[in-house]
Amino acid sequence: MEEKKFSVINQPVRKKDAMALLCGKPVFTDDVVPSDCLIVKVLHSPHAHALIEEINTDIAMKVPGIEVIYTYKDVPGKRFTMAGQTYPEASPYDRLILDQRVRFVGDAVAIVAGWTEKAVNKALKLIKVKYQVLEPVLDFHKAKDSDILVHPEESWQALCDVGADNKRNLCASGVDESGDLAAVMDDCDIVLEHTYHTKANQQAMMETFRTYTCMDTYGRLHVISSTQIVFHVRRILANALGIPKSKIRVTKPRIGGGFGAKQSCVTEVFPAFVTWKTGKAAKLIYTRQESQTAGSPRHEMEMHVKIGAMQDGTIRAIDLYTLSNTGAYGEHGPTTVGLSGHKSIPLYNGNLEAFRFRYDVVYTNVQAAGAYRGYGATQGIFAVESMVNELADRLNMDPAAIREKNMVREGQIAAAYYNEPMNACALDRCVARAKELSGWDEKPLAQDMGNGKIRAKGIAMAMQGSGISGMDVGSATIKLNDDGFYALSIGAADMGTGCDTTLAQIAAECLDCSVDNIIVYGADSDTSPYDSGSYASSTTYVTGKAVEKACAELREHMAVIASQMMECSGEDLIFTSDAICMADGSRQVSLSEVAARSMNGNTEAVQVTVTHSSPVSPPPFMAGIVELEVDKETGKVELLDYVAVVDCGTPINSNLVRVQTEGGLVQGIGMALYEDVTYSKKGKIAEDSFMQYKIPTRQDICPLRVEFESSYENTGPFGAKSVGEIVINTPAPAIAHAIYNATGVWHRELPITPEKVLMGILSCEGEK
């Protein structure tokens, strides 16, 4: 690892908006928008699959205060996608703002806008809809080539070749392979195969989906929304409304959590349509129930894993088939599935001779899926890591040792990871440090504590990516202002992760100044430089590099002005926190003086915009070890300790990467133990509130011990890689492993509830 000394990087700098949040200042969407606007709500379908035969809004329109009601007859007929992705989007164009065919319980049937919430709620109940109820396809195992088509329409369109075919209920399909899989498998001493299943978890962010829209002074649609993707929202709304992008401006205030949910345009199209048609300001705020039933949860996936190995634990071949359930619409369906294989199989690159990764993404009549932290890697890593733990058990081998024998290492080329070189990889050190912190070698896999309690441990590794290679774009504009302070303008969206602060730290390190000397403006499609958005773990790595490059260029321009002022060569100058000095120390000019000169008879630019994209996506790595206790009489699982060691390159902000890691671990623990999604026979979600959909609280979480074993990634800003998504990926397989060690039962479907644990114990005892 290349050693670097920093003054601002890897420091626990306080978030720039910390005091505003702490003091309860108005910073979120509903805080900053006017209250005198139309209240918009959506009438949702009660059926999983139906055609609207008749819809009568006459009585509803007579409710005092109702302004307009729109149905499928009133909206444009051109299809689009709500997925926030770079154009041309991999996700099919399969949506209308309102459609005559409804495809899941919760699908949009009508838009109601009125001047009070009471009036709108009353009108919603008075809309009369006659449905032709159709048979739905609810089981994603039966969706492919079913006689029931979710999207039979001829206007369905796939812009990219992702193996999509709406007449087969396929949103995507494909295969990637290397080596002679059959021959290698035949030559292995042991071949294991099992199937693993993960549910459609909800992001459960504190701030629900919400959008405000109005017409500005120039007759343009201004959208203020809690979104991660201001530039993509502009394109999506232009497609949906059938208007030029030049007529739309999108800005975002502070986001109260996104975790990928707000990488889709869940609410934006509805108030935007109202405002564009009426010219009046409008606001839509989803309830928690709507966010749970008409949002954009994680893709349900089933993964069949086959692994071939030798008696000494050498893993030679991996075969993975993923069946992904995109639900009623294809948002992020073709892209999430790829990560289930490309971010799991490469973990075992060390001795891998052959692999095959096949996948199908199918349409069904359930809530449409979307992006969620981990973006498919979480599901795939649960399956592959669980399989490796099962292999270690079958071989009577230490599960940490089998990883040390087979893990990807620095300097290797990972065939299953797009043939990218692993130039910065500290996974071996992550595993070693996690073992040391947890006392792995000193403790048995399981021990009887008496009183029906079994204490056990489990382990898992993970990897992710840093942006989408060759696609994601990050840009930064840095400007020198009066008094020598800097303004940094970005298009990335801070959604609570602290990227405004992180990017300011990168700028401050480049410009040899305090972070307080950098003001940050973000996420306005009119004024920010183009940025793909805050997703795919791209902000620090991609946009951060743009900031680094922009600051370096600005320094050159400032040096020209300073050299003119001091009548010296620009090459002989040194930057300090508030001045530019000659190398020999004989003269200096303050940044304030340079700023003043730049505004008087100057032709040298002191505002620089740089755009950056990376041809590679260097993976961050992680090791996680959990210790827990299982009560054999009740099936209750109590977490005792979780050790996480992360390689994210150079941590830019030591506090923020730690809380990012802790937050991701909590979400991973929730996925493993608590968060369940079940459907009735008619396709209705049972867990439509936090009373039913259980997420972990502080009382459910054990001590989380987080450390970093950093590598140095030369293509990242100051050696940084990403950290946002990698941190959710280890809890599920590690916890499943520990529960097996405690009970002797493998749980291959999440969540692993006390009922499942107890029934597994009883079943195991019944077989003896």
PDB file of N, CA and C in Angstrom, residues 335-376:
ATOM      1  N   THR A 335     -30.163  -4.677 -14.516  1.00  0.00           N
ATOM      2  CA  THR A 335     -28.854  -4.303 -13.981  1.00  0.00           C
ATOM      3  C   THR A 335     -28.581  -4.885 -12.596  1.00  0.00           C
ATOM      4  N   THR A 336     -29.600  -4.942 -11.735  1.00  0.00           N
ATOM      5  CA  THR A 336     -29.366  -5.511 -10.401  1.00  0.00           C
ATOM      6  C   THR A 336     -28.935  -6.970 -10.480  1.00  0.00           C
ATOM      7  N   VAL A 337     -29.514  -7.701 -11.409  1.00  0.00           N
ATOM      8  CA  VAL A 337     -29.246  -9.143 -11.460  1.00  0.00           C
ATOM      9  C   VAL A 337     -27.783  -9.435 -11.759  1.00  0.00           C
ATOM     10  N   GLY A 338     -27.138  -8.584 -12.548  1.00  0.00           N
ATOM     11  CA  GLY A 338     -25.739  -8.817 -12.894  1.00  0.00           C
ATOM     12  C   GLY A 338     -24.834  -8.831 -11.687  1.00  0.00           C
ATOM     13  N   LEU A 339     -25.150  -7.988 -10.700  1.00  0.00           N
ATOM     14  CA  LEU A 339     -24.303  -7.914  -9.514  1.00  0.00           C
ATOM     15  C   LEU A 339     -24.398  -9.165  -8.659  1.00  0.00           C
ATOM     16  N   SER A 340     -25.508  -9.916  -8.766  1.00  0.00           N
ATOM     17  CA  SER A 340     -25.653 -11.130  -7.959  1.00  0.00           C
ATOM     18  C   SER A 340     -24.564 -12.141  -8.292  1.00  0.00           C
ATOM     19  N   GLY A 341     -24.053 -12.097  -9.514  1.00  0.00           N
ATOM     20  CA  GLY A 341     -22.972 -12.998  -9.893  1.00  0.00           C
ATOM     21  C   GLY A 341     -21.620 -12.326  -9.975  1.00  0.00           C
ATOM     22  N   HIS A 342     -21.596 -11.141 -10.570  1.00  0.00           N
ATOM     23  CA  HIS A 342     -20.320 -10.463 -10.805  1.00  0.00           C
ATOM     24  C   HIS A 342     -19.703  -9.865  -9.549  1.00  0.00           C
ATOM     25  N   LYS A 343     -20.469  -9.800  -8.450  1.00  0.00           N
ATOM     26  CA  LYS A 343     -19.915  -9.306  -7.191  1.00  0.00           C
ATOM     27  C   LYS A 343     -19.845 -10.398  -6.120  1.00  0.00           C
ATOM     28  N   SER A 344     -20.091 -11.653  -6.522  1.00  0.00           N
ATOM     29  CA  SER A 344     -19.990 -12.760  -5.565  1.00  0.00           C
ATOM     30  C   SER A 344     -18.959 -13.790  -6.018  1.00  0.00           C
ATOM     31  N   ILE A 345     -19.059 -14.231  -7.256  1.00  0.00           N
ATOM     32  CA  ILE A 345     -18.125 -15.242  -7.777  1.00  0.00           C
ATOM     33  C   ILE A 345     -16.674 -14.768  -7.706  1.00  0.00           C
ATOM     34  N   PRO A 346     -16.374 -13.495  -8.027  1.00  0.00           N
ATOM     35  CA  PRO A 346     -14.958 -13.061  -8.014  1.00  0.00           C
ATOM     36  C   PRO A 346     -14.304 -13.088  -6.642  1.00  0.00           C
ATOM     37  N   LEU A 347     -15.086 -13.185  -5.565  1.00  0.00           N
ATOM     38  CA  LEU A 347     -14.482 -13.302  -4.240  1.00  0.00           C
ATOM     39  C   LEU A 347     -13.577 -14.522  -4.152  1.00  0.00           C
ATOM     40  N   TYR A 348     -13.867 -15.541  -4.978  1.00  0.00           N
ATOM     41  CA  TYR A 348     -13.097 -16.797  -4.941  1.00  0.00           C
ATOM     42  C   TYR A 348     -12.280 -16.963  -6.213  1.00  0.00           C
ATOM     43  N   ASN A 349     -11.667 -15.868  -6.600  1.00  0.00           N
ATOM     44  CA  ASN A 349     -10.868 -15.828  -7.819  1.00  0.00           C
ATOM     45  C   ASN A 349      -9.547 -16.581  -7.688  1.00  0.00           C
ATOM     46  N   GLY A 350      -9.104 -16.812  -6.433  1.00  0.00           N
ATOM     47  CA  GLY A 350      -7.757 -17.328  -6.190  1.00  0.00           C
ATOM     48  C   GLY A 350      -7.386 -18.566  -6.968  1.00  0.00           C
ATOM     49  N   ASN A 351      -8.256 -19.588  -6.967  1.00  0.00           N
ATOM     50  CA  ASN A 351      -7.962 -20.848  -7.654  1.00  0.00           C
ATOM     51  C   ASN A 351      -9.031 -21.212  -8.684  1.00  0.00           C
ATOM     52  N   LEU A 352      -9.879 -20.265  -8.999  1.00  0.00           N
ATOM     53  CA  LEU A 352     -11.029 -20.544  -9.853  1.00  0.00           C
ATOM     54  C   LEU A 352     -10.592 -20.816 -11.300  1.00  0.00           C
ATOM     55  N   GLU A 353     -11.000 -21.976 -11.811  1.00  0.00           N
ATOM     56  CA  GLU A 353     -10.647 -22.364 -13.175  1.00  0.00           C
ATOM     57  C   GLU A 353     -11.800 -22.167 -14.152  1.00  0.00           C
ATOM     58  N   ALA A 354     -13.015 -22.179 -13.647  1.00  0.00           N
ATOM     59  CA  ALA A 354     -14.178 -22.032 -14.521  1.00  0.00           C
ATOM     60  C   ALA A 354     -15.355 -21.493 -13.717  1.00  0.00           C
ATOM     61  N   PHE A 355     -16.176 -20.703 -14.387  1.00  0.00           N
ATOM     62  CA  PHE A 355     -17.418 -20.247 -13.765  1.00  0.00           C
ATOM     63  C   PHE A 355     -18.470 -20.070 -14.846  1.00  0.00           C
ATOM     64  N   ARG A 356     -19.712 -20.127 -14.404  1.00  0.00           N
ATOM     65  CA  ARG A 356     -20.843 -19.793 -15.269  1.00  0.00           C
ATOM     66  C   ARG A 356     -21.866 -19.035 -14.440  1.00  0.00           C
ATOM     67  N   PHE A 357     -22.357 -17.950 -15.002  1.00  0.00           N
ATOM     68  CA  PHE A 357     -23.363 -17.137 -14.338  1.00  0.00           C
ATOM     69  C   PHE A 357     -24.510 -16.913 -15.315  1.00  0.00           C
ATOM     70  N   ARG A 358     -25.657 -17.521 -15.007  1.00  0.00           N
ATOM     71  CA  ARG A 358     -26.856 -17.379 -15.838  1.00  0.00           C
ATOM     72  C   ARG A 358     -27.944 -16.672 -15.022  1.00  0.00           C
ATOM     73  N   TYR A 359     -28.823 -15.987 -15.746  1.00  0.00           N
ATOM     74  CA  TYR A 359     -29.881 -15.288 -15.025  1.00  0.00           C
ATOM     75  C   TYR A 359     -31.098 -15.052 -15.915  1.00  0.00           C
ATOM     76  N   ASP A 360     -32.248 -14.997 -15.259  1.00  0.00           N
ATOM     77  CA  ASP A 360     -33.502 -14.564 -15.856  1.00  0.00           C
ATOM     78  C   ASP A 360     -34.135 -13.557 -14.902  1.00  0.00           C
ATOM     79  N   VAL A 361     -34.649 -12.477 -15.467  1.00  0.00           N
ATOM     80  CA  VAL A 361     -35.394 -11.487 -14.691  1.00  0.00           C
ATOM     81  C   VAL A 361     -36.815 -11.483 -15.226  1.00  0.00           C
ATOM     82  N   VAL A 362     -37.782 -11.774 -14.385  1.00  0.00           N
ATOM     83  CA  VAL A 362     -39.146 -11.990 -14.868  1.00  0.00           C
ATOM     84  C   VAL A 362     -40.113 -10.945 -14.320  1.00  0.00           C
ATOM     85  N   TYR A 363     -41.113 -10.652 -15.155  1.00  0.00           N
ATOM     86  CA  TYR A 363     -42.239  -9.825 -14.744  1.00  0.00           C
ATOM     87  C   TYR A 363     -43.240 -10.673 -13.967  1.00  0.00           C
ATOM     88  N   THR A 364     -43.814 -10.108 -12.901  1.00  0.00           N
ATOM     89  CA  THR A 364     -44.921 -10.723 -12.178  1.00  0.00           C
ATOM     90  C   THR A 364     -45.887  -9.627 -11.763  1.00  0.00           C
ATOM     91  N   ASN A 365     -47.020 -10.017 -11.212  1.00  0.00           N
ATOM     92  CA  ASN A 365     -48.028  -9.037 -10.789  1.00  0.00           C
ATOM     93  C   ASN A 365     -47.904  -8.703  -9.305  1.00  0.00           C
ATOM     94  N   VAL A 366     -46.681  -8.314  -8.907  1.00  0.00           N
ATOM     95  CA  VAL A 366     -46.453  -7.810  -7.556  1.00  0.00           C
ATOM     96  C   VAL A 366     -45.764  -6.450  -7.670  1.00  0.00           C
ATOM     97  N   GLN A 367     -45.623  -5.784  -6.538  1.00  0.00           N
ATOM     98  CA  GLN A 367     -45.017  -4.456  -6.508  1.00  0.00           C
ATOM     99  C   GLN A 367     -43.697  -4.436  -7.293  1.00  0.00           C
ATOM    100  N   ALA A 368     -43.541  -3.426  -8.141  1.00  0.00           N
ATOM    101  CA  ALA A 368     -42.317  -3.321  -8.934  1.00  0.00           C
ATOM    102  C   ALA A 368     -41.118  -3.085  -8.031  1.00  0.00           C
ATOM    103  N   ALA A 369     -40.020  -3.744  -8.348  1.00  0.00           N
ATOM    104  CA  ALA A 369     -38.792  -3.600  -7.566  1.00  0.00           C
ATOM    105  C   ALA A 369     -37.972  -2.415  -8.080  1.00  0.00           C
ATOM    106  N   GLY A 370     -36.855  -2.163  -7.425  1.00  0.00           N
ATOM    107  CA  GLY A 370     -35.993  -1.054  -7.810  1.00  0.00           C
ATOM    108  C   GLY A 370     -34.601  -1.236  -7.251  1.00  0.00           C
ATOM    109  N   ALA A 371     -33.971  -0.129  -6.902  1.00  0.00           N
ATOM    110  CA  ALA A 371     -32.606  -0.155  -6.381  1.00  0.00           C
ATOM    111  C   ALA A 371     -32.632  -0.136  -4.854  1.00  0.00           C
ATOM    112  N   TYR A 372     -31.775  -0.915  -4.254  1.00  0.00           N
ATOM    113  CA  TYR A 372     -31.585  -0.875  -2.806  1.00  0.00           C
ATOM    114  C   TYR A 372     -30.121  -1.195  -2.545  1.00  0.00           C
ATOM    115  N   ARG A 373     -29.539  -0.452  -1.643  1.00  0.00           N
ATOM    116  CA  ARG A 373     -28.146  -0.608  -1.215  1.00  0.00           C
ATOM    117  C   ARG A 373     -27.675  -2.064  -1.375  1.00  0.00           C
ATOM    118  N   GLY A 374     -26.623  -2.243  -2.122  1.00  0.00           N
ATOM    119  CA  GLY A 374     -26.116  -3.581  -2.431  1.00  0.00           C
ATOM    120  C   GLY A 374     -26.505  -4.041  -3.813  1.00  0.00           C
ATOM    121  N   TYR A 375     -27.704  -3.622  -4.285  1.00  0.00           N
ATOM    122  CA  TYR A 375     -28.118  -3.671  -5.690  1.00  0.00           C
ATOM    123  C   TYR A 375     -27.872  -5.026  -6.355  1.00  0.00           C
ATOM    124  N   GLY A 376     -28.302  -6.090  -5.710  1.00  0.00           N
ATOM    125  CA  GLY A 376     -28.148  -7.428  -6.281  1.00  0.00           C
ATOM    126  C   GLY A 376     -26.950  -8.175  -5.742  1.00  0.00           C
TER     127      GLY A 376
END
